[in-house]
CSV table of N, CA and C in Angstrom, one decimal:
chain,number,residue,atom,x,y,z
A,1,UNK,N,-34.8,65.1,134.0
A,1,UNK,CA,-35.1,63.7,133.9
A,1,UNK,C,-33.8,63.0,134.4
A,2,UNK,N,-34.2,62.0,135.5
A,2,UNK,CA,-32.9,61.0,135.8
A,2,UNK,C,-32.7,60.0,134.8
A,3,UNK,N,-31.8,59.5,134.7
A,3,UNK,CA,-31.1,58.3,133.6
A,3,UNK,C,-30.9,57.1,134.5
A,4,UNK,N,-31.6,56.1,133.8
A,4,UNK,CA,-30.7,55.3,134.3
A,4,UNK,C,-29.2,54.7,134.2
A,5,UNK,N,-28.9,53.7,134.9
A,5,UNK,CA,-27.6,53.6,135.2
A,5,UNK,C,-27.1,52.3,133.8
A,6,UNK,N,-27.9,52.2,133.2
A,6,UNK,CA,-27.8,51.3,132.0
A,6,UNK,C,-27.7,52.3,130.6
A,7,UNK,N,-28.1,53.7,130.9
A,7,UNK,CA,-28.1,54.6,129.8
A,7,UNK,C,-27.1,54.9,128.8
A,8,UNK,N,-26.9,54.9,127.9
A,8,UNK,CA,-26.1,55.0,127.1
A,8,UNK,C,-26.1,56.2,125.7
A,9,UNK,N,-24.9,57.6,126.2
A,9,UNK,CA,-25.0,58.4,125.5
A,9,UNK,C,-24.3,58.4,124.4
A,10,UNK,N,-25.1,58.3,123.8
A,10,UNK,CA,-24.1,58.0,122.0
A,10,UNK,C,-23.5,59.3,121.4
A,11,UNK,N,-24.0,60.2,122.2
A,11,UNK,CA,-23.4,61.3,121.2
A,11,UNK,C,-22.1,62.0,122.2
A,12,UNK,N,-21.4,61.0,123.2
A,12,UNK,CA,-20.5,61.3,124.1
A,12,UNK,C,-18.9,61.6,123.3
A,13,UNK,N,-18.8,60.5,122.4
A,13,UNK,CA,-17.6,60.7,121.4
A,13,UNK,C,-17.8,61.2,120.3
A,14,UNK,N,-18.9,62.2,119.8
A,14,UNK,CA,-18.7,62.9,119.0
A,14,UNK,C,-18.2,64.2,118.9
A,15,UNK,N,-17.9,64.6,117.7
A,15,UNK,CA,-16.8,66.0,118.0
A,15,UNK,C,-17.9,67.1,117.3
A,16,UNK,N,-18.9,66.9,116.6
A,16,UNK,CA,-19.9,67.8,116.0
A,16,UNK,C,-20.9,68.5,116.7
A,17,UNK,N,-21.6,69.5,117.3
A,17,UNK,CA,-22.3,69.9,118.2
A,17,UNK,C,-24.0,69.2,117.6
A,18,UNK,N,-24.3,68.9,117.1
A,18,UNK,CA,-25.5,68.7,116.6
A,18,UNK,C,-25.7,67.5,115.6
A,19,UNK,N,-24.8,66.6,115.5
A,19,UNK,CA,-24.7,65.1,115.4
A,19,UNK,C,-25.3,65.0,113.7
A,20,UNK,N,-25.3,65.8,112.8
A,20,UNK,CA,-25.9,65.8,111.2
A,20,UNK,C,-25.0,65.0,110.7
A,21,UNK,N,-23.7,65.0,111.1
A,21,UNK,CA,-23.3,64.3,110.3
A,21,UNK,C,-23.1,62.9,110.7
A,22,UNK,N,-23.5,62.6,111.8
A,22,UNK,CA,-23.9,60.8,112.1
A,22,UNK,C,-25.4,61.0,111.4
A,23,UNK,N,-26.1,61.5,111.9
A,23,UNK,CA,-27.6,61.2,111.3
A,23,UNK,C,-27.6,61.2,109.2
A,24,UNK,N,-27.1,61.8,108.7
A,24,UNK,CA,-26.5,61.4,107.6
A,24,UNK,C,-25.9,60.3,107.0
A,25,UNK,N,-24.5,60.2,107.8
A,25,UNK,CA,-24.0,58.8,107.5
A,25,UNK,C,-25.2,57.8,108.1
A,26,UNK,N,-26.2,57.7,108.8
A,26,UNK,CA,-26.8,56.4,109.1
A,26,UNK,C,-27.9,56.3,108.0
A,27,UNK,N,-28.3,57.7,107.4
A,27,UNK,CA,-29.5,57.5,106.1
A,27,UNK,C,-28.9,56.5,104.9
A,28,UNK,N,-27.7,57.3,104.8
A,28,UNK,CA,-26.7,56.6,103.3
A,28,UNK,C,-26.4,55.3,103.8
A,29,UNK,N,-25.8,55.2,104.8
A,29,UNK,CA,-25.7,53.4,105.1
A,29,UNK,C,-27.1,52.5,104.9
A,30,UNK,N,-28.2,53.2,105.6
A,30,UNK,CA,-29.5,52.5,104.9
A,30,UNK,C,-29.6,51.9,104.0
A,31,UNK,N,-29.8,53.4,103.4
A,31,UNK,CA,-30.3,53.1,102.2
A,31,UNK,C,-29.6,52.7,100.9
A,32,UNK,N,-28.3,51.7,101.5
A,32,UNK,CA,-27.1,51.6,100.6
A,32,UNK,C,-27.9,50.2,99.7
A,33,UNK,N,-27.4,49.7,98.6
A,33,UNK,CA,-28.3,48.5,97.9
A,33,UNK,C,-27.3,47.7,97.9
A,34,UNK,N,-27.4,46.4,97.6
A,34,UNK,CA,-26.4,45.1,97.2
A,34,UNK,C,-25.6,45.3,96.5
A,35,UNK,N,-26.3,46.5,95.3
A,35,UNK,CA,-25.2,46.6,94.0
A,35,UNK,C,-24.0,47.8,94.7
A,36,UNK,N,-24.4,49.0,95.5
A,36,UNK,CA,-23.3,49.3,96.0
A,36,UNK,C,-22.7,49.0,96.9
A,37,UNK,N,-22.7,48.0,97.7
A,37,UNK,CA,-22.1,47.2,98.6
A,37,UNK,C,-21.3,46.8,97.9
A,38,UNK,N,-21.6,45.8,96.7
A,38,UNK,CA,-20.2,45.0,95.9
A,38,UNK,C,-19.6,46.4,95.7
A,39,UNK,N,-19.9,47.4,94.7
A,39,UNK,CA,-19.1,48.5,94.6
A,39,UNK,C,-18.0,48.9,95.3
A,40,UNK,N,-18.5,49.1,96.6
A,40,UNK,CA,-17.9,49.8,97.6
A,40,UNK,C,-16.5,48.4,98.1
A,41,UNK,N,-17.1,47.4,98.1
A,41,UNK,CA,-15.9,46.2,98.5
A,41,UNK,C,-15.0,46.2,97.1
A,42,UNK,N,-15.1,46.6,95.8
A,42,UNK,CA,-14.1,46.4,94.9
A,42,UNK,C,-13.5,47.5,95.3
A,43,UNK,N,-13.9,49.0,95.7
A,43,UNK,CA,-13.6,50.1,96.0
A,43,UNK,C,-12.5,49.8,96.9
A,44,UNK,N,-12.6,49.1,98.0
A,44,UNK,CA,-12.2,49.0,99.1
A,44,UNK,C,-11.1,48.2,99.0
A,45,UNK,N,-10.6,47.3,97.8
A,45,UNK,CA,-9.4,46.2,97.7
A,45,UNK,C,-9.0,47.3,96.8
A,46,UNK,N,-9.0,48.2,95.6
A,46,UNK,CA,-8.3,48.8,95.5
A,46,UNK,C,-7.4,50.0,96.1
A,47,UNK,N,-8.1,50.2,97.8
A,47,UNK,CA,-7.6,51.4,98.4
A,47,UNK,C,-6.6,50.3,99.5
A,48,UNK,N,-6.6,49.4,99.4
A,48,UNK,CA,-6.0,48.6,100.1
A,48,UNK,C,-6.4,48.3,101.5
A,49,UNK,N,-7.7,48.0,101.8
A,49,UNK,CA,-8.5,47.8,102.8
A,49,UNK,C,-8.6,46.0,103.2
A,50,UNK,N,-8.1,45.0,103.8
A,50,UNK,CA,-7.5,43.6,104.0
A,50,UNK,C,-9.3,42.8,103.6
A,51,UNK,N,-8.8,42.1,102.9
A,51,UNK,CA,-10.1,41.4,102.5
A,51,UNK,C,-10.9,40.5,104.0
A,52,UNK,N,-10.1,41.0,105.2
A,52,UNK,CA,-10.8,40.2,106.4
A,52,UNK,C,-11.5,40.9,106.9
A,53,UNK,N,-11.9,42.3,106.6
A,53,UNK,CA,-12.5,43.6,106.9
A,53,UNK,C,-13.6,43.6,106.2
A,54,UNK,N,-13.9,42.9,105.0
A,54,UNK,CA,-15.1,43.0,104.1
A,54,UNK,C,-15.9,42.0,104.0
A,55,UNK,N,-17.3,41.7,104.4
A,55,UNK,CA,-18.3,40.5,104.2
A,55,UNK,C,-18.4,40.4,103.3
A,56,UNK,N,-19.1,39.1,103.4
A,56,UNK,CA,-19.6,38.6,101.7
A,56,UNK,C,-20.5,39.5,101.4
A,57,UNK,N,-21.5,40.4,102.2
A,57,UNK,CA,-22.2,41.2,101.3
A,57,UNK,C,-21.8,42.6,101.2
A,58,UNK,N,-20.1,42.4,100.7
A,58,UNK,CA,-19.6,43.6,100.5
A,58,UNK,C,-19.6,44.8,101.8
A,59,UNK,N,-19.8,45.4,102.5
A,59,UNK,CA,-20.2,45.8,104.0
A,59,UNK,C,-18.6,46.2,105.2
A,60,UNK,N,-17.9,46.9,104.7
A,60,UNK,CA,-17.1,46.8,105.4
A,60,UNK,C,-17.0,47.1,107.0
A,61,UNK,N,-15.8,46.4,107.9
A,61,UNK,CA,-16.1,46.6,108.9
A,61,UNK,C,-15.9,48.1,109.8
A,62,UNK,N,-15.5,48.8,109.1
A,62,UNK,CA,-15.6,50.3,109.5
A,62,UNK,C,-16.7,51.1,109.1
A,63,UNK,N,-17.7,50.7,108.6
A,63,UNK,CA,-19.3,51.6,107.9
A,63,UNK,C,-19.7,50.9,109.0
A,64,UNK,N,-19.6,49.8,109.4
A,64,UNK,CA,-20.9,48.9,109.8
A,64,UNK,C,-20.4,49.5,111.5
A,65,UNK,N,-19.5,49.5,111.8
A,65,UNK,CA,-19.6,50.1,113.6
A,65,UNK,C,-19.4,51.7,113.0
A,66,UNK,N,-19.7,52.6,111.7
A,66,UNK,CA,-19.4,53.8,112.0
A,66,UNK,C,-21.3,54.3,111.7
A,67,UNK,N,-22.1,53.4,111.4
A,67,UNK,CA,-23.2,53.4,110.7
A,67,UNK,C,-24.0,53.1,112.6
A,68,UNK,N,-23.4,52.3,113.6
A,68,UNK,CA,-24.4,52.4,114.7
A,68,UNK,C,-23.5,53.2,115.6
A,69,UNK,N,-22.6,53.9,115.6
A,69,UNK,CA,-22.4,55.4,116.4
A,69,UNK,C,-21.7,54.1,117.2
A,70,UNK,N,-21.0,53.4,117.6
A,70,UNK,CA,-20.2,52.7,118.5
A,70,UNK,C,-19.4,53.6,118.9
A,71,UNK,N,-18.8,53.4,120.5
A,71,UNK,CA,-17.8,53.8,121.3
A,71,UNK,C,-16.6,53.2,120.5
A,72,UNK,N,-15.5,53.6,120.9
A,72,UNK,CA,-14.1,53.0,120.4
A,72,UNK,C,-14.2,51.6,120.9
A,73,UNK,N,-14.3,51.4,122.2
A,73,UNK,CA,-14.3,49.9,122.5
A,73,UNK,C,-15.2,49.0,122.4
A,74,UNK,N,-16.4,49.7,122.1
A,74,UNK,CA,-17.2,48.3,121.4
A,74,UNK,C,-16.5,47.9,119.9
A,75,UNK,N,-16.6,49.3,119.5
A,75,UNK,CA,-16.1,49.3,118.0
A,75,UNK,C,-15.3,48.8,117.9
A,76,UNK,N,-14.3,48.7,118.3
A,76,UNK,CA,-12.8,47.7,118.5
A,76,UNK,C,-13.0,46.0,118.6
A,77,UNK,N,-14.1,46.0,119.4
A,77,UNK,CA,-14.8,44.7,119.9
A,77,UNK,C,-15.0,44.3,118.7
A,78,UNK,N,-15.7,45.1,118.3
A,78,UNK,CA,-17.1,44.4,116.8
A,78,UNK,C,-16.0,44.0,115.7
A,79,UNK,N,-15.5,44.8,115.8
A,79,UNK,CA,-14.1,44.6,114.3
A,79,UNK,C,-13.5,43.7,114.8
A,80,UNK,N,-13.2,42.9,116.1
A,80,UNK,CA,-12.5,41.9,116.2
A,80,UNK,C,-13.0,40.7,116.1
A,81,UNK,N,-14.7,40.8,116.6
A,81,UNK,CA,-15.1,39.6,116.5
A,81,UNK,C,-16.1,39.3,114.5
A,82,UNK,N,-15.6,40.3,114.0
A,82,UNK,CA,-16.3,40.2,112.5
A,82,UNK,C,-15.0,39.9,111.5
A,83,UNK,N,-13.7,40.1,112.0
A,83,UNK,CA,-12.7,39.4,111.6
A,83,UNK,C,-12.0,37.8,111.5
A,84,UNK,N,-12.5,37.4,113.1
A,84,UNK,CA,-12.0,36.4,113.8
A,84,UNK,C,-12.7,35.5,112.6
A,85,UNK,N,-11.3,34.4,112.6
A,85,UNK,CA,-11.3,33.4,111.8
A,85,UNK,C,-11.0,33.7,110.3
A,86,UNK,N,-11.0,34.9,110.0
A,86,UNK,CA,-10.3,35.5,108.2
A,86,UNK,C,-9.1,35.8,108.6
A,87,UNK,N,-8.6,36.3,109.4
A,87,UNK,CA,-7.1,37.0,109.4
A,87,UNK,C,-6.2,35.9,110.0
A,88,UNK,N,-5.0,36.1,109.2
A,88,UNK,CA,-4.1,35.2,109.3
A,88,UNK,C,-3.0,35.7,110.1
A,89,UNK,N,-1.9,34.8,111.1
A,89,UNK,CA,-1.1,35.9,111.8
A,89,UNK,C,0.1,34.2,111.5
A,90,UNK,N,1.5,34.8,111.1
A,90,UNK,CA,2.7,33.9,111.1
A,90,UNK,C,2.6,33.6,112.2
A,91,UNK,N,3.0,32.4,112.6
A,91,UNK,CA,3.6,31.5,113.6
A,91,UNK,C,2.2,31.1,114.5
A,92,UNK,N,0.9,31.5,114.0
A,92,UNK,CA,-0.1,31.1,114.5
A,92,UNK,C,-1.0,30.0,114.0
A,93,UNK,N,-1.8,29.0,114.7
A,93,UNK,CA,-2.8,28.4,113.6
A,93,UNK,C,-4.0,29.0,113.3
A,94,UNK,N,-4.8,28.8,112.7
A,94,UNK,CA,-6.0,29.6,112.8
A,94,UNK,C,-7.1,29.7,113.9
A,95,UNK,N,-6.9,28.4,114.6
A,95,UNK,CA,-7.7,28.1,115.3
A,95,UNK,C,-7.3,29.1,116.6
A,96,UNK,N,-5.8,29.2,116.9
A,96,UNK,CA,-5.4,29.8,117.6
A,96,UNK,C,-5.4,31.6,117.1
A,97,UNK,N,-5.6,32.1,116.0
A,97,UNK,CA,-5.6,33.3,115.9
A,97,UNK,C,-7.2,33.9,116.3
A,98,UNK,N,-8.1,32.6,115.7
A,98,UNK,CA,-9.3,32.6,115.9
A,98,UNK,C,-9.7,32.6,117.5
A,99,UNK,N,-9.3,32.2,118.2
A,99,UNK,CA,-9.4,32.8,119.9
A,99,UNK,C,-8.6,33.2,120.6
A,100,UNK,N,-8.1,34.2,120.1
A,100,UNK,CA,-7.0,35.4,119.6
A,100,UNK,C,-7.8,36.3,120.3
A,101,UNK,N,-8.7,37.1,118.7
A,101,UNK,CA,-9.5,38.0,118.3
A,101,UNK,C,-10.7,38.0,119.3
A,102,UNK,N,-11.0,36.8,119.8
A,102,UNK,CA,-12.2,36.6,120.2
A,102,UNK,C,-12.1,37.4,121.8
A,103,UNK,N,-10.5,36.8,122.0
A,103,UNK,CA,-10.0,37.7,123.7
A,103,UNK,C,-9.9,38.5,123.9
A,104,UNK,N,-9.6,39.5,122.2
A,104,UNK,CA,-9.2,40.5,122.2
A,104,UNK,C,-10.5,42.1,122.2
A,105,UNK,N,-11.5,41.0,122.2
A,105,UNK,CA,-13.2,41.4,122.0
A,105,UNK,C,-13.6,41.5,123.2
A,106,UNK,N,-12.8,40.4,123.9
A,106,UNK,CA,-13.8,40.2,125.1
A,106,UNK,C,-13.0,41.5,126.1
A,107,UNK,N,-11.2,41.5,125.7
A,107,UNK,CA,-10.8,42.7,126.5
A,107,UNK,C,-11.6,44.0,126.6
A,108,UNK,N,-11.6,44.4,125.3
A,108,UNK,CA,-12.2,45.5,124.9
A,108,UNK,C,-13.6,46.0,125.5
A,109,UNK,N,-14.8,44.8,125.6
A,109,UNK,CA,-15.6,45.1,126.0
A,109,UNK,C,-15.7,45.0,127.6
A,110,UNK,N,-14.9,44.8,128.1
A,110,UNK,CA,-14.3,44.6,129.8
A,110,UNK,C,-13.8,46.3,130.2
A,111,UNK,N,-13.5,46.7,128.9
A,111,UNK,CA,-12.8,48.5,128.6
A,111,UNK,C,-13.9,49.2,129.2
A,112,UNK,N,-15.0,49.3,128.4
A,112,UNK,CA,-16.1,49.4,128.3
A,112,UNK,C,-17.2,49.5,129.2
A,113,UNK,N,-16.8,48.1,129.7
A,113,UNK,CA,-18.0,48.2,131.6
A,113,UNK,C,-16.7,49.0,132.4
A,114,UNK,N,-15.7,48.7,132.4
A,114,UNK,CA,-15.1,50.1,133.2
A,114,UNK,C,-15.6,51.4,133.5
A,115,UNK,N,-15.5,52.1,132.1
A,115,UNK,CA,-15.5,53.1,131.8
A,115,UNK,C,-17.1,53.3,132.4
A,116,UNK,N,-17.8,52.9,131.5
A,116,UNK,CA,-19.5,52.6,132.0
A,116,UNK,C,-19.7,52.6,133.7
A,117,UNK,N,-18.9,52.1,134.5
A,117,UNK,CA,-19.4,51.7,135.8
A,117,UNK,C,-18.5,52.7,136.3
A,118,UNK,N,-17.3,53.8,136.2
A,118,UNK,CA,-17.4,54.5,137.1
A,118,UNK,C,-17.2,56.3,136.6
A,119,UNK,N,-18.5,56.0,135.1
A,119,UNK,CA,-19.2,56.8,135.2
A,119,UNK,C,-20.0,57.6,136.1
């Protein structure tokens, strides 16, 4: 079967030959509830995880791009644009750190069609 040129192999960066353990982690991310969500976000400030990383519904930002199998550069993407506007950087304003993160999303995914287009 030919692919097309929009195709996208998710199981390119994995290191496991038969992918159980992404199909795994995506059942438990499911089927995760509200009450372990907050769980996991108190979990998460006591292992010293930055509260700009964690949504209001508890959800941190490394489940949530390790839960849809993301490339590093989307993944990089997603965490910058799910941060943008919580993280604070000295000698910056926010408004300024806030289109920061956003350039630093848009780099990333610029990574991305590279890599993609001379596949």
């Amino acid at each position: 079967m030919t692919k097309s040129k929009y195709y996208y192999d998710y199981q390119r960066n994995c290191g496991c030959e038969t992918c159980d353990c992404r199909r795994k982690n995506l059942v438990e991310t499911a089927s995760e509830t509200a009450e372990t969500a907050v769980e996991t976000a108190e979990t998460a400030e006591t292992v010293g995880i930055p509260n700009y990383y964690i949504g209001s519904n508890g959800y941190e930002a490394r489940k949530v791009i390790a839960g849809f199998d993301l490339s590093y550069n989307v993944g990089t993407a997603t965490t910058y644009l799910l941060r943008c506007g919580k993280k604070k950087e000295e000698g910056m304003s926010d408004k300024d750190k806030h289109i920061d993160d956003i350039n630093k999303a848009i780099n990333h995914l610029k990574f991305e069609l590279e890599i993609l287009n001379n596949e």
